[in-house]
Tab-separated table of C-alpha atoms and ligand atoms in Angstrom:
chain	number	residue	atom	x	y	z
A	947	UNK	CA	143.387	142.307	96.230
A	948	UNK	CA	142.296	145.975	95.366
A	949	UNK	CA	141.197	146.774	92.480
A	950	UNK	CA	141.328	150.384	90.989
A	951	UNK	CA	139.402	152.413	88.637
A	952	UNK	CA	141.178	155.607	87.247
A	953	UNK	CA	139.140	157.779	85.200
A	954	UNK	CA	140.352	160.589	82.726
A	955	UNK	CA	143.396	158.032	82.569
A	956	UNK	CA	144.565	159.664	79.542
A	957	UNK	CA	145.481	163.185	81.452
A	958	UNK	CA	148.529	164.641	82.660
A	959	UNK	CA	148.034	163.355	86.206
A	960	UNK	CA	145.830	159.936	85.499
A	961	UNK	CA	148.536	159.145	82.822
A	962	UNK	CA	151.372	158.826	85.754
A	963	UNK	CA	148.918	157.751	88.455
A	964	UNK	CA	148.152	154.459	86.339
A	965	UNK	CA	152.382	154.179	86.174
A	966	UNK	CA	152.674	154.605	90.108
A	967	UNK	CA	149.354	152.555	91.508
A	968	UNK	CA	150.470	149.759	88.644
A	969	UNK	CA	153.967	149.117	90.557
A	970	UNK	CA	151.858	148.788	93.613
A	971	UNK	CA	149.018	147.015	93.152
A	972	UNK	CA	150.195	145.065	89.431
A	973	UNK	CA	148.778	146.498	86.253
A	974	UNK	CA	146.078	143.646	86.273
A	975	UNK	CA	144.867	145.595	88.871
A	976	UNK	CA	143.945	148.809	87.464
A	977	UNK	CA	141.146	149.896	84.257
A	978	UNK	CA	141.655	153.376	82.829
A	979	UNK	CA	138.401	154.763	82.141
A	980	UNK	CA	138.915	157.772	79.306
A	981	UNK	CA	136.573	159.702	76.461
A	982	UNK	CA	139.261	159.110	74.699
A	983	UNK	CA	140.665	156.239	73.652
A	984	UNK	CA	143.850	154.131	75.260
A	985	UNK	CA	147.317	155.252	74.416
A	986	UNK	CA	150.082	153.762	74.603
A	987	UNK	CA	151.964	151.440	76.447
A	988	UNK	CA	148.480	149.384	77.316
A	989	UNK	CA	149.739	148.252	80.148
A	990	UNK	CA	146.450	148.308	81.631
A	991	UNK	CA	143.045	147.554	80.710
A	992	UNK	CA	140.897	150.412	79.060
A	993	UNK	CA	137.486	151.267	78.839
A	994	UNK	CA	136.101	154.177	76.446
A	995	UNK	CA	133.159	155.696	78.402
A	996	UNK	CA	131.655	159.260	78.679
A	997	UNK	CA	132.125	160.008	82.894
A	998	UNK	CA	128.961	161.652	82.766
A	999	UNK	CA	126.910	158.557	81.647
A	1000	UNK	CA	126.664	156.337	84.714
A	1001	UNK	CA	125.095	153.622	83.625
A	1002	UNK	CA	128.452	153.070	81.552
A	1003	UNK	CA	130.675	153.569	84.429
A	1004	UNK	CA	128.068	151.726	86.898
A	1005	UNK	CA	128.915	149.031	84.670
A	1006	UNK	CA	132.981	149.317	84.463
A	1007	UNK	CA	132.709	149.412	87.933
A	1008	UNK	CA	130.999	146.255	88.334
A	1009	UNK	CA	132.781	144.116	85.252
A	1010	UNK	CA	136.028	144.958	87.205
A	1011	UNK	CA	134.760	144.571	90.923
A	1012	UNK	CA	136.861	147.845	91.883
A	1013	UNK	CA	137.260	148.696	95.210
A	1014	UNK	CA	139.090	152.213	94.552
A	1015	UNK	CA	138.232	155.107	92.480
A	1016	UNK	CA	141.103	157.808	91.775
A	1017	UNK	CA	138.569	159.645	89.941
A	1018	UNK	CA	140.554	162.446	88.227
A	1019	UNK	CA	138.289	163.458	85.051
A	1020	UNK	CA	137.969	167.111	84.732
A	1021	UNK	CA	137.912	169.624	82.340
A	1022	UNK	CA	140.479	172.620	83.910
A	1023	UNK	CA	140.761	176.556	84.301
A	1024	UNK	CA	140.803	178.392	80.730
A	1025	UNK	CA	139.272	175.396	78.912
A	1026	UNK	CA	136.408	175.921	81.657
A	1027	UNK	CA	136.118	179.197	81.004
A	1028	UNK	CA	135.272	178.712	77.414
A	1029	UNK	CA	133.081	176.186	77.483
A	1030	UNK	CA	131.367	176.557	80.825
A	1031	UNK	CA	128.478	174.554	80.607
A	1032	UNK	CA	130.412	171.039	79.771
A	1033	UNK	CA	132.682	171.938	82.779
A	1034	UNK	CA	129.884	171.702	84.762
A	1035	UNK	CA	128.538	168.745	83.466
A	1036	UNK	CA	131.637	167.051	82.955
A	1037	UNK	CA	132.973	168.372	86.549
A	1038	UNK	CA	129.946	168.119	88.696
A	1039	UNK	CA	127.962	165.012	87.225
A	1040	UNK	CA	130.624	163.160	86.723
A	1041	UNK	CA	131.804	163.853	90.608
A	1042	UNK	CA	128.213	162.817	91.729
A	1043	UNK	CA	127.823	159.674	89.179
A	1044	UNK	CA	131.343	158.379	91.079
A	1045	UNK	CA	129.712	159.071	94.449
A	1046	UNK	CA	126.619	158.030	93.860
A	1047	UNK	CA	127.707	154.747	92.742
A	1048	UNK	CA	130.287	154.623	95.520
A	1049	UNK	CA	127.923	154.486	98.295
A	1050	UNK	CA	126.907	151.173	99.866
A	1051	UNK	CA	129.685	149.873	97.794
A	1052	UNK	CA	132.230	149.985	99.924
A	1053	UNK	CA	134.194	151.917	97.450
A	1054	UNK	CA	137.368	154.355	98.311
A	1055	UNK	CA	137.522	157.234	96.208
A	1056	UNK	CA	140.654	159.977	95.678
A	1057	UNK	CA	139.269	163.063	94.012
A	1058	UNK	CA	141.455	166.229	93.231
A	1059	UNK	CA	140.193	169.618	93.856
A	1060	UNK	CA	142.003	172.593	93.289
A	1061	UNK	CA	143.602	176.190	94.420
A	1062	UNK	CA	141.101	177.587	92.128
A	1063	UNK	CA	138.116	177.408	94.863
A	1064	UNK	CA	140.279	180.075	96.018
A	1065	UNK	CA	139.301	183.905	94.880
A	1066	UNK	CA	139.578	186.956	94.547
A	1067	UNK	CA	138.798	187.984	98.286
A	1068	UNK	CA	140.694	185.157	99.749
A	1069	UNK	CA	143.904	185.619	101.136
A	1070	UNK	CA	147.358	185.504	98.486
A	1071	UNK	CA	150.073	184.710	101.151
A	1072	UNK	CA	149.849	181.844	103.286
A	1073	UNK	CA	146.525	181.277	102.292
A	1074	UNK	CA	144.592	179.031	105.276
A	1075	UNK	CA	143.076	175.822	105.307
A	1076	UNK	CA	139.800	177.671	105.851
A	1077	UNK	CA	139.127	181.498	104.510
A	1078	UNK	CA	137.097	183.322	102.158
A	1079	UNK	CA	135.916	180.645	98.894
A	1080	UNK	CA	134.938	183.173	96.255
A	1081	UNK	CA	136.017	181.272	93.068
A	1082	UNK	CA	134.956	183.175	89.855
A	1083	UNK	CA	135.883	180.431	87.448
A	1084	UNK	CA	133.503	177.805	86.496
A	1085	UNK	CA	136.275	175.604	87.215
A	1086	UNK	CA	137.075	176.767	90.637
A	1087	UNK	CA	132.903	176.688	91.474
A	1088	UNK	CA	132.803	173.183	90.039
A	1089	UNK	CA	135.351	172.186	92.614
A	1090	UNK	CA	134.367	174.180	95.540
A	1091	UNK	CA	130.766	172.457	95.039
A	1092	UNK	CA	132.581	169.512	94.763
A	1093	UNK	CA	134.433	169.425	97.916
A	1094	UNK	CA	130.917	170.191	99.413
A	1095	UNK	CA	129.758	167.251	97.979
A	1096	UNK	CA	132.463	165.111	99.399
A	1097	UNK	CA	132.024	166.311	102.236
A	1098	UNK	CA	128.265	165.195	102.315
A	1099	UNK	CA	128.428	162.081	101.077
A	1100	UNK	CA	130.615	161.262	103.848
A	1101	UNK	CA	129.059	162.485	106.595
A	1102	UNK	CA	125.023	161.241	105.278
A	1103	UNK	CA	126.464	157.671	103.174
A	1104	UNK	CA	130.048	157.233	104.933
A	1105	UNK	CA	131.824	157.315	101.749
A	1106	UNK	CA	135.379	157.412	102.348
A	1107	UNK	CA	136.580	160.099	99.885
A	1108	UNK	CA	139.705	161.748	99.776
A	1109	UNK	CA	141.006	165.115	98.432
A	1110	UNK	CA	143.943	167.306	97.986
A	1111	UNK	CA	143.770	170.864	96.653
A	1112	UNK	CA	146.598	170.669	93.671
A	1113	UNK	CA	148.377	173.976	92.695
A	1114	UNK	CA	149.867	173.659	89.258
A	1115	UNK	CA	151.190	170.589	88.286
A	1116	UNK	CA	154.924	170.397	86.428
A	1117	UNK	CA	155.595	167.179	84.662
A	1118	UNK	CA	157.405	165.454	81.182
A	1119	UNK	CA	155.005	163.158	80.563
A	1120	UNK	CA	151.945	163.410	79.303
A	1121	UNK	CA	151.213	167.568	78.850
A	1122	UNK	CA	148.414	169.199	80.247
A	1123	UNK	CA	145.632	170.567	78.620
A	1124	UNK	CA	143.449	173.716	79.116
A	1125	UNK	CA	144.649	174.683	82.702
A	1126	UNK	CA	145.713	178.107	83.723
A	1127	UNK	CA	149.128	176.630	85.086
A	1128	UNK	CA	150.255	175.305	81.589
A	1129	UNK	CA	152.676	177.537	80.700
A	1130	UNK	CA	154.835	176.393	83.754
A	1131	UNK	CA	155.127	172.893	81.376
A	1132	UNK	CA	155.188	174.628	77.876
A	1133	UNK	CA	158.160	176.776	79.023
A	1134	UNK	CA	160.234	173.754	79.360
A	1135	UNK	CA	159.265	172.470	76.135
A	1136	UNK	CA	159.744	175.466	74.345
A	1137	UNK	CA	163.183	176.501	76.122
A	1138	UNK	CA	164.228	172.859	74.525
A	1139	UNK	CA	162.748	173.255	71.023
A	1140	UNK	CA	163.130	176.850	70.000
A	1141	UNK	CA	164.666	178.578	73.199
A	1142	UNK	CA	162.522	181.157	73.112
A	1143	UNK	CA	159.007	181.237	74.884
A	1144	UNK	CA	156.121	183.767	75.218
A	1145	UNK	CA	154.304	183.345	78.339
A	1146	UNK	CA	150.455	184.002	78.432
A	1147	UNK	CA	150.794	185.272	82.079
A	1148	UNK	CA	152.971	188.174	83.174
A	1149	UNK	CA	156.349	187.943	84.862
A	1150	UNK	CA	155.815	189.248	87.932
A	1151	UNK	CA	153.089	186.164	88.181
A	1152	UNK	CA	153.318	183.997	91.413
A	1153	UNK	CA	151.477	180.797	91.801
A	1154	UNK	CA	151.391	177.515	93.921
A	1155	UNK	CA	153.394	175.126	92.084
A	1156	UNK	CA	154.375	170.945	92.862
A	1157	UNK	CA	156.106	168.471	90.925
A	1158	UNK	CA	154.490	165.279	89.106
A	1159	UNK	CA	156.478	162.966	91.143
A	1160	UNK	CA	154.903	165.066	94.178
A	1161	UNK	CA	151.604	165.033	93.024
A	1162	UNK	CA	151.450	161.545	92.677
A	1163	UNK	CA	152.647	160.515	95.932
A	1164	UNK	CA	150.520	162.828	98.152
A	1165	UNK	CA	147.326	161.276	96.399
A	1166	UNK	CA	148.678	157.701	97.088
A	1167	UNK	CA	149.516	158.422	100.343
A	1168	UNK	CA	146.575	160.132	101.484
A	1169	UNK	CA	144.574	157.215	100.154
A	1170	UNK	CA	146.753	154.562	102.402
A	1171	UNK	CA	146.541	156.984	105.402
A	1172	UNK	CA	144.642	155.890	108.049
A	1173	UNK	CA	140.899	156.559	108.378
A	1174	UNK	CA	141.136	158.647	111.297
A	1175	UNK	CA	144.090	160.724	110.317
A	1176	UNK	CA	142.481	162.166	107.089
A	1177	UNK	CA	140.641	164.840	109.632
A	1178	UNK	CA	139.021	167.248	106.218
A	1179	UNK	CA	136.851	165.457	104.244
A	1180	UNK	CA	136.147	168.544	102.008
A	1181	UNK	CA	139.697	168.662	100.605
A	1182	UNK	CA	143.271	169.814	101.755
A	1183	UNK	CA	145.762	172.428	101.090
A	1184	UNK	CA	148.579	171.095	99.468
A	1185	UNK	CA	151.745	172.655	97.873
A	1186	UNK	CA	155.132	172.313	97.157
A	1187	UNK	CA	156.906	175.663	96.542
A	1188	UNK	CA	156.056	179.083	95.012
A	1189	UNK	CA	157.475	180.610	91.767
A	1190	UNK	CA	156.574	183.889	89.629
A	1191	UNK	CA	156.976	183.100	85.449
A	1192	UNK	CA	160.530	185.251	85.575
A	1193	UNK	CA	161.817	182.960	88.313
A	1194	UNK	CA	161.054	180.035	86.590
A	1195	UNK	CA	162.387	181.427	83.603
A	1196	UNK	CA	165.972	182.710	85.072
A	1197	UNK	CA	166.264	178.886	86.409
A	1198	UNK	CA	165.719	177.908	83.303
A	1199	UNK	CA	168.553	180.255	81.817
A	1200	UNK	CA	170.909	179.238	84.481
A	1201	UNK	CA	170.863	175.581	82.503
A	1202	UNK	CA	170.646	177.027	78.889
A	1203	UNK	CA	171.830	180.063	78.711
A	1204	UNK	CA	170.466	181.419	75.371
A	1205	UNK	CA	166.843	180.824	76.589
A	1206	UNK	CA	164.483	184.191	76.554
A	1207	UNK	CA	160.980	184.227	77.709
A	1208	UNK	CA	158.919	187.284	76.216
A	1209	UNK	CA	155.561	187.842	78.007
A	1210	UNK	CA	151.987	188.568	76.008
A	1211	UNK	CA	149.456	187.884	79.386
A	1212	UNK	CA	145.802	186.991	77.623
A	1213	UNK	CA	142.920	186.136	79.762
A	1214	UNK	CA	144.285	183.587	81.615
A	1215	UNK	CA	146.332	186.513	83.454
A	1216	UNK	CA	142.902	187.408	85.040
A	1217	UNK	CA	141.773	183.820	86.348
A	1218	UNK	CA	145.709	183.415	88.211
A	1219	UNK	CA	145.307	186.929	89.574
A	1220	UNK	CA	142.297	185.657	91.489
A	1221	UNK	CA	144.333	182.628	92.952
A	1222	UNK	CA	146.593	182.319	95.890
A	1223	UNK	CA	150.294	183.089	95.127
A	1224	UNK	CA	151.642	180.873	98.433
A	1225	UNK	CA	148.931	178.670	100.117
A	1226	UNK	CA	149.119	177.115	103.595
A	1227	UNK	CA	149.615	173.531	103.623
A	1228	UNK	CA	150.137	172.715	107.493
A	1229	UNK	CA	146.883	170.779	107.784
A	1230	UNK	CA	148.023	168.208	105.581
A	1231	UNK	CA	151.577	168.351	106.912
A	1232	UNK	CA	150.149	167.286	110.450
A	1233	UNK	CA	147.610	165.254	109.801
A	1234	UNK	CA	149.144	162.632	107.355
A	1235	UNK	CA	152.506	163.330	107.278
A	1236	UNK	CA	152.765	165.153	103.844
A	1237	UNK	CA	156.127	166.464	102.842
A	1238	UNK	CA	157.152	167.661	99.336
A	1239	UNK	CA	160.442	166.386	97.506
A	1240	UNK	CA	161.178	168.771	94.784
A	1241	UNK	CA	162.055	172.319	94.613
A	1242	UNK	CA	162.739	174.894	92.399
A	1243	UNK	CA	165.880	173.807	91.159
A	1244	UNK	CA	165.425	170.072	91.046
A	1245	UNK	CA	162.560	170.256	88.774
A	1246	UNK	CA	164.244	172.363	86.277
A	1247	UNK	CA	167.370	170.072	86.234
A	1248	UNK	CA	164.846	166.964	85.933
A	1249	UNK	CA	162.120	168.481	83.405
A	1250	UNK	CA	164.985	169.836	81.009
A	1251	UNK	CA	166.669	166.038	81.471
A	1252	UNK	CA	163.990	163.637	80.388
A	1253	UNK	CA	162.417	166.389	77.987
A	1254	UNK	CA	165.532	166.295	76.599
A	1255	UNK	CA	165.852	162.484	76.387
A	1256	UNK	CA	161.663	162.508	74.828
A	1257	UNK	CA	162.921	164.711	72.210
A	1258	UNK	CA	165.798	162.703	71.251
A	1259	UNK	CA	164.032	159.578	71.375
A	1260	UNK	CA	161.334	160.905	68.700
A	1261	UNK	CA	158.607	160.660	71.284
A	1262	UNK	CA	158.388	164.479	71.987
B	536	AKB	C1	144.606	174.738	86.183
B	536	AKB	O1	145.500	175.568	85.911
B	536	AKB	O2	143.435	174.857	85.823
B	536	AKB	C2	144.980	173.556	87.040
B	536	AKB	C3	144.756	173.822	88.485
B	536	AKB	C4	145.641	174.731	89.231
B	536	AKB	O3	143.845	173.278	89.054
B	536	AKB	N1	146.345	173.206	86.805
């Protein structure tokens, strides 16, 4: 029986991961590793530990005899950009402590990089596999050098890591927290509350964009692909669809119609400029058979839905 270790549990994607992988493998099966303490609905057992002290997780990992590490603890974009020097701690030690104690343990890992190890110099339309890496966020460096780093440890200690370059994420449950791609979440819950949002990134702003749902499947299924088919062991293109802010927001108003989205860009405007605005996701297509579910329209309909339902169930 596998047993799997997901750290930074308590985030927008490791909150939903833990949901998914526990109606695979059986909640027993799983420990949420978090700074921060469990939340709510325990389903799964918890450990409180700092990802950057790996004696602590050395030791999780052992108690629990885990098998699989989604490790997904990361500090994002704009929060990176303000405190720099615990995003690369927190980013690039914690990455290393996970391999480190992965090798000669037999230990699967799923670790998510990001369009941000894109730049300013690399191409914005139908942006390739391989191409210019400039990032100029400490973010988007952290995760570049990651990739690198998978890609060592599997070639030198045959670590079998896994990766997937996620655009921004849009999802109801748990919201995200110091990425440059928020405001495609706090839209929704603003257009709900008040019905009036003001953007921190201009309209004409296009970016990479996937649902949770989405998200979640392409890392399970890249981790049950076969060895041989997961060719890049750096870390994949992946995306869904394509949006600027005032397309997302006119969706929006075609389901409530009194919705207006004003626009005040700060300086997150400058870290999406230097991203992709449509990436090219073939490699993963081919190789393991990745294929997106929900588009423009279908997320709107389903984030304003179960938003909706969170708020009038008091836990919104
Ligand atoms: C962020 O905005 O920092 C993240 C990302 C695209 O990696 N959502």
């Amino acid at each position: 029986m596998t047993r799997i270790l997901i750290t930074g549990v308590n985030g927008q994607i490791g909150s939903e991961l833990s949901e998914r992988l526990g109606g695979l493998v059986g909640p027993e099966n799983i420990v949420g590793l978090d700074l921060r303490p469990a939340t709510p609905p325990y389903l799964i057992a918890h450990e409180t530990v700092d990802i950057t002290c790996k004696e602590a997780v050395r030791q999780v990992i052992e108690k629990y005899e885990v098998d699989t590490v989604y490790h997904m603890a990361s500090l994002l974009s704009a929060r990176g950009e303000m405190n720099p020097d615990q995003t690369w701690e927190v980013n690039m030690t914690g990455l290393k402590n996970i391999l480190d104690l992965a090798r000669g343990r037999n230990i699967k890992i799923f670790w998510p990089s990001s369009i941000a190890v894109f730049g300013p110099n690399s191409p914005k339309e139908n942006t390739p596999q391989n191409t210019i890496l400039d990032p100029n966020t400490m973010y988007g460096i952290t995760k570049r050098a990651g990739e690198l780093l998978c890609q060592y440890y599997f070639d030198k200690f045959h670590v079998d890591v896994r990766s997937v370059r996620y655009p921004g994420i849009i999802s109801y449950k748990t919201e995200p927290g110091g990425g440059t791609t928020d405001y495609a979440v706090e839209i929704f819950y603003e257009a709900i509350r008040n019905k009036v949002y003001t953007c921190f990134v201009g309209p004409e702003t296009r970016l990479p964009m996937m649902y949770m749902d989405d998200a979640v499947r392409a890392a399970v299924e890249i981790m049950q692909a076969e060895w041989d088919k997961v060719k890049i062991r750096t870390s994949y293109n992946l995306t869904a669809m394509s949006f600027t802010a005032e397309e997302l927001a006119n969706e929006i108003r075609e389901n409530i119609t009194e919705f207006t989205c004003n626009y005040a860009p700060d300086f997150r405007q400058e870290i999406a400029n230097s991203w992709p605005q449509q990436i090219d996701d073939s490699r993963a297509r081919n190789d393991w058979g990745w294929q997106h579910s929900y588009d423009l329209a279908s997320i709107t309909t389903e984030m304003l839905a179960r938003l909706q339902e969170k708020l009038d169930t008091g836990t919104s």
